[in-house]
C-alpha positions as a Python dict, from the first residue, in 0.01 Angstrom:
ca = {
    (1, 'M'): (0, 0, 0),
    (2, 'T'): (172, 345, -116),
    (3, 'P'): (176, 666, 109),
    (4, 'M'): (-88, 828, -100),
    (5, 'E'): (-329, 525, -69),
    (6, 'L'): (-265, 545, 316),
    (7, 'N'): (-364, 910, 329),
    (8, 'G'): (-650, 912, 114),
    (9, 'N'): (-769, 601, 343),
    (10, 'I'): (-726, 792, 655),
    (11, 'A'): (-882, 1104, 497),
    (12, 'I'): (-1210, 883, 404),
    (13, 'I'): (-1236, 766, 753),
    (14, 'G'): (-1201, 1132, 905),
    (15, 'Y'): (-1520, 1191, 691),
    (16, 'G'): (-1711, 954, 837),
    (17, 'L'): (-1652, 1019, 1209),
    (18, 'G'): (-1710, 1414, 1078),
    (19, 'A'): (-2068, 1303, 910),
    (20, 'I'): (-2171, 1177, 1276),
    (21, 'G'): (-2215, 1519, 1395),
    (22, 'P'): (-2440, 1658, 1121),
    (23, 'G'): (-2643, 1340, 1152),
    (24, 'I'): (-2685, 1355, 1512),
    (25, 'G'): (-2762, 1706, 1448),
    (26, 'I'): (-3052, 1686, 1178),
    (27, 'G'): (-3179, 1391, 1456),
    (28, 'L'): (-3203, 1618, 1688),
    (29, 'I'): (-3368, 1927, 1482),
    (30, 'F'): (-3631, 1722, 1364),
    (31, 'A'): (-3652, 1536, 1674),
    (32, 'A'): (-3782, 1896, 1842),
    (33, 'V'): (-4016, 1941, 1570),
    (34, 'I'): (-4176, 1656, 1633),
    (35, 'Q'): (-4221, 1725, 2034),
    (36, 'G'): (-4301, 2090, 1955),
    (37, 'T'): (-4559, 1992, 1682),
    (38, 'A'): (-4709, 1751, 1930),
    (39, 'R'): (-4762, 1998, 2207),
    (40, 'Q'): (-4856, 2313, 1981),
    (41, 'P'): (-5013, 2172, 1641),
    (42, 'E'): (-5106, 2498, 1484),
    (43, 'A'): (-4720, 2605, 1517),
    (44, 'R'): (-4615, 2346, 1301),
    (45, 'G'): (-4564, 2554, 976),
    (46, 'A'): (-4333, 2810, 1134),
    (47, 'M'): (-4140, 2517, 1257),
    (48, 'M'): (-4121, 2324, 1008),
    (49, 'G'): (-3971, 2645, 791),
    (50, 'T'): (-3734, 2677, 1063),
    (51, 'A'): (-3652, 2299, 1076),
    (52, 'W'): (-3572, 2326, 691),
    (53, 'I'): (-3309, 2590, 729),
    (54, 'G'): (-3131, 2445, 1001),
    (55, 'M'): (-3136, 2098, 828),
    (56, 'A'): (-2945, 2268, 519),
    (57, 'L'): (-2729, 2451, 746),
    (58, 'T'): (-2621, 2127, 934),
    (59, 'E'): (-2571, 1947, 626),
    (60, 'A'): (-2373, 2188, 451),
    (61, 'L'): (-2111, 2098, 704),
    (62, 'A'): (-2140, 1733, 610),
    (63, 'I'): (-2065, 1885, 219),
    (64, 'I'): (-1777, 2084, 332),
    (65, 'G'): (-1642, 1778, 520),
    (66, 'I'): (-1652, 1531, 188),
    (67, 'A'): (-1452, 1788, 0),
    (68, 'L'): (-1223, 1862, 250),
    (69, 'A'): (-1219, 1501, 231),
    (70, 'F'): (-1102, 1485, -118),
    (71, 'V'): (-878, 1789, -70),
    (72, 'F'): (-670, 1573, 208),
    (73, 'A'): (-700, 1246, 7),
    (74, 'N'): (-552, 1419, -279),
    (75, 'F'): (-321, 1664, -179),
    (76, 'G'): (-245, 1572, 209),
}
């Protein structure tokens, strides 16, 4: 195994570990929306809009992580 292959493998493992955070974050966002909807059903529309914005921002972290994994795999 060449050092380049090893570095690429480590970058992908790093991304896998980095994707745990956004995964947990998205789960917490929608868990809060479900709980809020159960407590106050008429506020569902406002909560869903905020949840989608929060999900997009959280998912952006995962997208940045995969981009950095590719960068580090190729140039690290």
